[in-house]
Coordinates of C-alpha atoms in Angstrom, one line a residue:
X98 CA -17.8 -54.4 -33.7
X99 CA -16.4 -57.8 -33.1
X100 CA -17.7 -61.3 -32.2
X101 CA -16.3 -63.1 -29.2
X102 CA -17.2 -65.8 -26.7
X103 CA -18.6 -64.7 -23.4
X104 CA -18.3 -67.2 -20.5
X105 CA -20.1 -67.0 -17.1
X106 CA -18.3 -68.6 -14.2
X107 CA -21.2 -69.7 -12.1
X108 CA -20.2 -71.2 -8.8
X109 CA -16.7 -69.6 -8.9
X110 CA -18.3 -66.2 -8.4
X111 CA -19.2 -67.2 -4.9
X112 CA -15.6 -67.8 -3.8
X113 CA -14.9 -64.3 -2.4
X114 CA -11.2 -63.5 -2.0
X115 CA -10.2 -66.8 -3.5
X116 CA -12.1 -66.2 -6.7
X117 CA -9.1 -65.1 -8.7
X118 CA -7.3 -68.4 -8.0
X119 CA -10.2 -70.4 -9.3
X120 CA -10.6 -68.2 -12.4
X121 CA -6.9 -68.5 -13.2
X122 CA -7.2 -72.3 -13.1
X123 CA -10.3 -72.2 -15.3
X124 CA -8.5 -70.0 -17.9
X125 CA -5.6 -72.4 -17.9
X126 CA -8.0 -75.3 -18.6
X127 CA -9.7 -73.3 -21.3
X128 CA -6.4 -72.6 -23.0
X129 CA -5.6 -76.3 -22.9
X130 CA -8.9 -77.2 -24.4
X131 CA -8.8 -74.8 -27.4
X132 CA -5.0 -74.4 -28.0
X133 CA -5.2 -76.5 -31.2
X134 CA -8.1 -74.4 -32.7
X135 CA -6.2 -71.2 -33.2
X136 CA -4.9 -68.1 -31.4
X137 CA -7.1 -66.4 -28.8
X138 CA -6.9 -63.5 -26.4
X139 CA -8.5 -64.5 -23.1
X140 CA -9.3 -61.9 -20.4
X141 CA -11.6 -61.8 -17.3
X142 CA -13.7 -59.1 -15.6
X143 CA -16.8 -58.9 -13.5
X144 CA -17.2 -62.7 -13.0
X145 CA -17.0 -63.3 -16.7
X146 CA -14.3 -64.6 -19.1
X147 CA -13.9 -63.2 -22.6
X148 CA -12.4 -65.2 -25.5
X149 CA -11.5 -63.2 -28.5
X150 CA -10.3 -65.0 -31.7
X151 CA -7.1 -63.5 -33.1
X152 CA -7.0 -65.6 -36.3
X153 CA -9.5 -64.8 -38.9
X154 CA -10.3 -68.4 -39.9
X155 CA -11.4 -69.6 -36.4
X156 CA -14.8 -71.4 -36.3
X157 CA -16.4 -70.1 -33.1
X158 CA -19.1 -72.9 -33.2
X159 CA -16.3 -75.5 -32.9
X160 CA -14.7 -73.6 -30.0
X161 CA -18.1 -73.4 -28.2
X162 CA -18.6 -77.2 -28.7
X163 CA -15.2 -77.9 -27.1
X164 CA -15.7 -75.5 -24.2
X165 CA -19.2 -76.7 -23.1
X166 CA -17.4 -79.7 -21.5
X167 CA -15.1 -77.6 -19.4
X168 CA -15.9 -77.8 -15.7
X169 CA -16.3 -74.4 -14.1
X170 CA -18.2 -72.8 -17.0
X171 CA -21.9 -72.1 -16.2
X172 CA -22.9 -70.7 -19.5
X173 CA -21.2 -69.6 -22.7
X174 CA -22.3 -67.9 -25.9
X175 CA -21.3 -66.0 -29.0
X176 CA -21.7 -62.3 -28.4
X177 CA -21.1 -59.1 -30.3
X178 CA -19.1 -56.4 -28.6
X179 CA -19.9 -52.7 -29.3
X180 CA -19.7 -49.3 -27.9
X181 CA -22.0 -48.3 -25.0
X182 CA -24.2 -46.2 -27.3
X183 CA -27.9 -47.0 -27.1
X184 CA -28.7 -46.1 -30.8
X185 CA -25.9 -48.5 -32.0
X186 CA -27.2 -51.2 -29.6
X187 CA -30.7 -50.7 -31.0
X188 CA -29.4 -50.9 -34.6
X189 CA -27.4 -54.1 -34.0
X190 CA -30.3 -55.8 -32.3
X191 CA -31.9 -55.8 -35.7
X192 CA -28.9 -56.1 -38.0
X193 CA -27.2 -59.1 -36.4
X194 CA -30.2 -61.2 -35.5
X195 CA -32.4 -60.7 -38.5
X196 CA -32.0 -64.3 -39.5
X197 CA -33.3 -65.4 -36.1
X198 CA -36.2 -63.0 -35.8
X199 CA -37.6 -63.9 -39.2
X200 CA -38.0 -67.5 -38.1
X201 CA -39.6 -67.4 -34.7
X202 CA -42.9 -66.2 -33.2
X203 CA -41.9 -65.0 -29.7
X204 CA -39.0 -63.3 -27.9
X205 CA -38.0 -61.3 -24.9
X206 CA -35.3 -58.8 -24.1
X207 CA -33.1 -59.1 -21.0
X208 CA -30.9 -56.2 -20.1
X209 CA -28.2 -56.2 -17.4
X210 CA -26.6 -53.0 -16.5
X211 CA -23.4 -53.7 -14.6
X212 CA -22.1 -50.2 -15.4
X213 CA -24.5 -48.1 -13.2
X214 CA -23.2 -44.9 -14.9
X215 CA -25.0 -45.9 -18.1
X216 CA -27.8 -43.3 -18.5
X217 CA -30.7 -45.8 -18.9
X218 CA -32.1 -48.3 -16.5
X219 CA -32.3 -52.0 -17.4
X220 CA -36.1 -51.9 -17.6
X221 CA -35.8 -48.9 -20.0
X222 CA -33.4 -50.8 -22.3
X223 CA -35.6 -53.8 -22.3
X224 CA -38.7 -51.8 -23.1
X225 CA -37.2 -49.7 -25.9
X226 CA -35.3 -52.5 -27.6
X227 CA -38.3 -54.8 -27.3
X228 CA -40.6 -52.2 -28.9
X229 CA -38.0 -51.6 -31.7
X230 CA -37.8 -55.3 -32.6
X231 CA -41.6 -55.9 -32.4
X232 CA -42.2 -52.9 -34.8
X233 CA -39.7 -54.4 -37.3
X234 CA -41.0 -58.0 -37.2
X235 CA -44.8 -58.2 -37.2
X236 CA -44.6 -62.0 -36.8
X237 CA -43.2 -61.5 -33.3
X238 CA -44.9 -61.2 -29.9
X239 CA -43.3 -60.6 -26.5
X240 CA -43.3 -63.6 -24.2
X241 CA -41.8 -63.0 -20.7
X242 CA -42.2 -66.6 -19.5
X243 CA -41.6 -68.9 -22.5
X244 CA -40.0 -67.0 -25.3
X245 CA -38.4 -68.9 -28.2
X246 CA -35.4 -66.6 -28.0
X247 CA -33.9 -64.4 -25.4
X248 CA -32.2 -61.3 -26.7
X249 CA -29.7 -60.3 -24.0
X250 CA -27.9 -56.9 -23.7
X251 CA -25.2 -56.5 -21.0
X252 CA -23.8 -53.1 -20.3
X253 CA -20.4 -53.8 -18.7
X254 CA -17.4 -51.8 -17.6
X255 CA -15.9 -51.0 -21.1
X256 CA -18.4 -52.3 -23.7
X257 CA -21.9 -53.4 -24.4
X258 CA -22.5 -57.1 -25.3
X259 CA -25.4 -58.3 -27.2
X260 CA -26.4 -62.0 -27.9
X261 CA -29.3 -64.3 -28.6
X262 CA -29.4 -67.5 -26.5
X263 CA -26.7 -69.2 -24.6
X264 CA -25.3 -72.7 -24.1
X265 CA -25.3 -74.5 -20.8
X266 CA -21.8 -75.3 -19.6
X267 CA -20.6 -78.3 -17.5
X268 CA -20.8 -76.2 -14.3
X269 CA -18.9 -77.4 -11.2
X270 CA -15.4 -76.4 -10.3
X271 CA -12.3 -76.2 -12.6
X272 CA -10.3 -79.4 -12.9
X273 CA -7.3 -79.2 -10.7
X274 CA -8.8 -76.8 -8.2
X275 CA -9.5 -79.5 -5.6
X276 CA -6.5 -81.7 -5.9
X277 CA -5.8 -85.1 -7.5
X278 CA -7.9 -88.2 -7.2
X279 CA -7.3 -91.9 -8.2
X280 CA -10.4 -93.4 -9.8
X281 CA -10.6 -97.2 -9.4
X282 CA -11.9 -97.7 -13.0
X283 CA -13.6 -101.0 -13.8
X284 CA -15.3 -101.9 -17.0
X285 CA -18.7 -101.3 -15.5
X286 CA -21.3 -98.6 -15.6
X287 CA -20.7 -97.1 -12.2
X288 CA -17.0 -96.1 -11.9
X289 CA -16.9 -93.8 -14.9
X290 CA -19.9 -91.9 -13.6
X291 CA -18.2 -91.7 -10.2
X292 CA -15.1 -90.3 -11.8
X293 CA -17.1 -87.7 -13.8
X294 CA -18.9 -86.5 -10.6
X295 CA -15.7 -86.0 -8.7
X296 CA -14.0 -84.3 -11.6
X297 CA -16.9 -81.9 -11.7
X298 CA -15.9 -81.0 -8.1
X299 CA -12.5 -80.0 -9.3
X300 CA -10.4 -83.2 -8.9
X301 CA -7.8 -84.0 -11.6
X302 CA -8.4 -87.7 -12.3
X303 CA -5.9 -90.5 -12.6
X304 CA -7.3 -94.0 -13.1
X305 CA -6.2 -97.5 -11.9
X306 CA -7.4 -100.7 -13.5
X307 CA -6.7 -104.3 -12.4
X308 CA -6.2 -106.9 -15.1
X309 CA -6.1 -110.7 -14.6
X310 CA -4.6 -112.4 -17.7
X311 CA -5.4 -115.0 -19.0
X312 CA -8.8 -114.7 -17.2
X313 CA -9.4 -111.2 -18.6
X314 CA -8.8 -110.4 -22.3
X315 CA -7.0 -107.6 -24.1
X316 CA -10.5 -106.5 -25.3
X317 CA -11.6 -106.0 -21.7
X318 CA -8.7 -103.6 -21.1
X319 CA -9.3 -101.8 -24.4
X320 CA -12.8 -101.2 -23.2
X321 CA -11.6 -99.6 -20.0
X322 CA -9.1 -97.4 -21.9
X323 CA -12.0 -96.3 -24.1
X324 CA -13.9 -95.3 -20.9
X325 CA -10.8 -93.3 -19.7
X326 CA -10.7 -91.6 -23.1
X327 CA -14.3 -90.6 -22.8
X328 CA -13.7 -89.2 -19.3
X329 CA -10.7 -87.2 -20.6
X330 CA -13.1 -85.2 -22.6
X331 CA -13.9 -83.5 -19.2
X332 CA -10.6 -83.9 -17.4
X333 CA -8.1 -82.9 -20.2
X334 CA -5.8 -85.9 -19.5
X335 CA -5.9 -89.1 -17.4
X336 CA -2.9 -90.9 -16.1
X337 CA -3.9 -94.6 -16.5
X338 CA -2.3 -97.2 -14.3
X339 CA -2.7 -100.9 -15.2
X340 CA -1.9 -103.6 -12.5
X341 CA -1.6 -107.3 -13.1
X342 CA -3.7 -108.8 -10.4
X343 CA -3.8 -112.5 -11.4
X344 CA -1.2 -113.9 -8.9
X345 CA -3.0 -112.1 -6.0
X346 CA -6.4 -113.3 -7.0
X347 CA -5.2 -116.9 -7.2
X348 CA -3.6 -116.6 -3.8
X349 CA -6.8 -115.3 -2.3
X350 CA -8.7 -118.1 -3.9
X351 CA -6.3 -120.7 -2.6
X352 CA -5.7 -119.5 1.0
X353 CA -8.8 -117.6 2.1
X354 CA -12.4 -118.6 2.8
X355 CA -14.5 -118.5 -0.4
X356 CA -17.3 -116.3 1.0
X357 CA -14.7 -113.6 1.9
X358 CA -13.0 -113.6 -1.5
X359 CA -14.6 -110.5 -2.8
X360 CA -14.0 -108.4 0.3
X361 CA -10.4 -109.4 0.6
X362 CA -9.9 -108.7 -3.1
X363 CA -11.4 -105.2 -2.6
X364 CA -9.2 -104.5 0.4
X365 CA -6.0 -105.4 -1.5
X366 CA -7.1 -103.4 -4.5
X367 CA -7.6 -100.4 -2.1
X368 CA -4.2 -101.0 -0.6
X369 CA -2.4 -101.1 -4.0
X370 CA -4.3 -98.1 -5.2
X371 CA -3.4 -96.1 -2.1
X372 CA 0.3 -97.0 -2.4
X373 CA 0.4 -96.0 -6.1
X374 CA -1.5 -92.8 -5.2
X375 CA 0.9 -91.8 -2.5
X376 CA 3.9 -92.4 -4.8
X377 CA 2.4 -90.1 -7.4
X378 CA 1.1 -87.3 -5.1
X379 CA -2.5 -88.3 -5.5
X380 CA -4.7 -87.3 -2.5
X381 CA -7.7 -89.6 -2.5
X382 CA -9.3 -92.7 -4.0
X383 CA -12.7 -92.7 -5.9
X384 CA -14.9 -95.8 -6.3
X385 CA -18.2 -96.4 -8.0
X386 CA -19.8 -98.1 -5.0
X387 CA -23.5 -97.6 -4.3
X388 CA -24.9 -98.7 -0.9
X389 CA -26.5 -102.2 -1.0
X390 CA -26.2 -102.5 -4.8
X391 CA -24.1 -105.8 -4.5
X392 CA -22.6 -107.9 -1.6
X393 CA -19.4 -106.0 -1.5
X394 CA -21.2 -102.7 -1.1
X395 CA -23.1 -103.3 2.1
X396 CA -22.4 -101.1 5.1
X397 CA -20.3 -103.8 6.7
X398 CA -18.3 -104.5 3.5
X399 CA -17.6 -100.8 3.0
X400 CA -16.4 -100.5 6.6
X401 CA -14.0 -103.3 6.0
X402 CA -12.5 -101.7 2.9
X403 CA -12.3 -98.3 4.6
X404 CA -10.2 -99.9 7.4
X405 CA -7.2 -100.6 5.2
X406 CA -6.9 -97.1 3.7
X407 CA -5.0 -94.2 5.1
X408 CA -6.3 -91.7 2.5
X409 CA -9.9 -90.6 1.9
X410 CA -12.1 -92.8 -0.3
X411 CA -14.8 -90.9 -2.1
X412 CA -18.0 -92.7 -3.2
X413 CA -20.2 -90.1 -5.0
X414 CA -22.8 -92.7 -6.0
X415 CA -23.3 -94.0 -2.5
X416 CA -27.0 -92.9 -2.3
X417 CA -28.0 -93.3 -5.9
X418 CA -30.0 -96.1 -7.5
X419 CA -28.9 -97.9 -10.7
X420 CA -31.4 -96.0 -13.0
X421 CA -30.0 -92.7 -11.8
X422 CA -26.5 -93.8 -12.5
X423 CA -27.4 -95.1 -15.9
X424 CA -29.0 -91.8 -16.8
X425 CA -25.7 -90.0 -16.1
X426 CA -23.7 -92.6 -17.9
X427 CA -25.8 -92.1 -21.0
X428 CA -25.5 -88.3 -20.8
X429 CA -21.7 -88.4 -20.5
X430 CA -21.5 -91.1 -23.3
X431 CA -19.9 -93.9 -21.3
X432 CA -23.0 -96.2 -21.0
X433 CA -22.7 -98.0 -24.4
X434 CA -19.0 -98.7 -23.8
X435 CA -19.6 -99.9 -20.3
X436 CA -22.1 -102.6 -21.3
X437 CA -19.8 -104.2 -23.9
X438 CA -19.6 -107.9 -22.8
X439 CA -16.0 -108.2 -21.7
X440 CA -15.3 -109.4 -18.1
X441 CA -13.1 -107.5 -15.7
X442 CA -11.2 -109.1 -12.9
X443 CA -13.9 -108.2 -10.3
X444 CA -16.3 -110.7 -12.0
X445 CA -14.0 -113.7 -12.1
X446 CA -13.8 -116.2 -9.2
X447 CA -16.9 -114.6 -7.7
X448 CA -18.1 -116.8 -4.8
X449 CA -21.6 -118.3 -5.0
X450 CA -22.5 -117.0 -1.6
X451 CA -20.4 -114.0 -0.7
X452 CA -20.4 -112.7 2.8
X453 CA -22.7 -109.7 3.0
X454 CA -21.9 -108.7 6.6
X455 CA -18.2 -109.4 7.1
X456 CA -16.5 -108.5 10.3
X457 CA -13.0 -107.1 10.3
X458 CA -11.7 -109.6 12.7
X459 CA -12.6 -112.6 10.5
X460 CA -11.3 -110.8 7.4
X461 CA -7.9 -110.1 9.0
X462 CA -7.6 -113.7 10.3
X463 CA -8.2 -114.9 6.7
X464 CA -5.6 -112.4 5.3
X465 CA -3.1 -113.7 7.8
X466 CA -3.2 -117.2 6.3
X467 CA -0.8 -116.1 3.6
X468 CA 1.8 -113.4 3.3
X469 CA 0.4 -111.2 0.5
X470 CA 2.9 -108.4 0.8
X471 CA 5.6 -109.8 -1.5
X472 CA 3.2 -110.4 -4.4
X473 CA 1.5 -107.0 -3.7
X474 CA 4.9 -105.3 -4.0
X475 CA 5.7 -107.3 -7.1
X476 CA 2.4 -106.1 -8.7
X477 CA 3.2 -102.5 -7.8
X478 CA 6.6 -102.7 -9.3
X479 CA 5.1 -104.0 -12.6
X480 CA 2.6 -101.2 -12.9
X481 CA 2.2 -99.8 -16.4
X482 CA 1.4 -96.1 -16.9
X483 CA -0.2 -94.6 -20.0
X484 CA -1.3 -91.0 -20.5
X485 CA -4.8 -90.8 -22.1
X486 CA -5.9 -87.6 -23.6
X487 CA -8.9 -86.3 -25.6
X488 CA -6.8 -83.7 -27.4

């Protein structure tokens, strides 16, 4: 008998004839995540992935902790693999989980018989194993609704698998299975959450951040890089693009109406982000906008920013309120970094009375007061790229 990790795919199991492609991407991502922890044999069968440690000194608990953040994994657990012999299964139900059964008061048995040739029905397995455990441990009672521990027995194609409890995975789709996205990453609460949510749908993230020295500090950019590092826990790596936006902001302030400053700034940021995305085979933009949260996120403002882009702009937070966004930020460990008091370039030169319902005609008239393209191209040529990784 050996101990391995059993992974359930979740949503991938619904992909029909394309399921194998998604599983291959997930296995590739799993390999990347645990490659520094030792040597493993990874296989797949019947909507499950099996990870068998090859090295003797591998700490499976550390492996589990790494894998729980991999998108595409619904659940995972340590499991014992043994022959499909009921007497041996009954014996190991006691032997391997004695330390658990001694310290709880209720349990249940779940049996799953994927191999229909196995001579016992699932209900029989549950009944007989449950009776065997209850006879051994007088402190235990069976609870079908709220047990402290679930003892699970799976009879699969080649072997039987027995385990107590399981860990919830990150769910979603494997990173890279839906293409590449460029996250417009500010130093605020919203954009990291937005990136996380799109990564969960299978997008490989890159990130772009606009700096405005001397109005923004090195500390402000360090904060944003820390947010990118926290996101890379879920995305493997992030290509981080840094753009000097000072000259463009000063030109907007000098030549355009003050109440349109924010919307024109957003449009130029979108334009630059799109150009860099196209150059790097990135398929879409991602922003942290939530409808009506601030002046630049009204329906009219969003329509104006959409107008300048030729690639899709995803806004996964669009219907969420701030408290919902904060809850996710805390769960993914970006909140405390996001609230550090360093200004990003979106908060400087903010007009006292920004236009909340801009129309595209007046916006374009303002943009035509100055030829922005030379300084936009200059900013793009000076872009700095850094690869940020959680490995």
